[in-house]
Amino acid sequence: MPERLVVPFNGVAAGATGTIFGTMASMFFVMYLDARKLAKQAFRATMSAMLLALAVVRGIGYFAVDEFNHDSLMVFAYAFPIMLIGIYIGNHIHVRIAELTFKRLVGVTLMACSIPLLLK
């Protein structure tokens, strides 16, 4: 699909998916960034920036409607150290894998995520 079609489609799909299901719609971002053929460092940095911006805006929205409560903060407190471990492991993997391996991994991940959707 040409990039001029991928950009608006993925933007609308990411926004709709995020709104309907409360997700970050990261698969649509991955599809877009993969279509841009970014180097793995640029891919990772751009993806991180997009998800951070979404998380901040979403967090402000949840705070504004008083959705942060003791239970949600406790879940975060328990999950945060595990997330840091995941970030550490992911960083070591990312630094060590080749560009071609990274691109193949992105493609395999996209295909693996699409299979459950196709089977429903």
PDB file of N, CA and C in Angstrom, residues 21 23 119:
ATOM      1  N   PHE A  21     -11.623   0.691  22.142  1.00  0.00           N
ATOM      2  CA  PHE A  21     -11.161  -0.364  23.039  1.00  0.00           C
ATOM      3  C   PHE A  21     -10.266   0.129  24.168  1.00  0.00           C
ATOM      4  N   THR A  23      -7.173   1.177  23.935  1.00  0.00           N
ATOM      5  CA  THR A  23      -5.806   0.698  23.754  1.00  0.00           C
ATOM      6  C   THR A  23      -4.946   1.803  23.168  1.00  0.00           C
ATOM      7  N   LEU A 119      -9.165 -15.194  12.590  1.00  0.00           N
ATOM      8  CA  LEU A 119      -9.854 -16.416  13.002  1.00  0.00           C
ATOM      9  C   LEU A 119     -11.165 -16.146  13.742  1.00  0.00           C
TER      10      LEU A 119
END
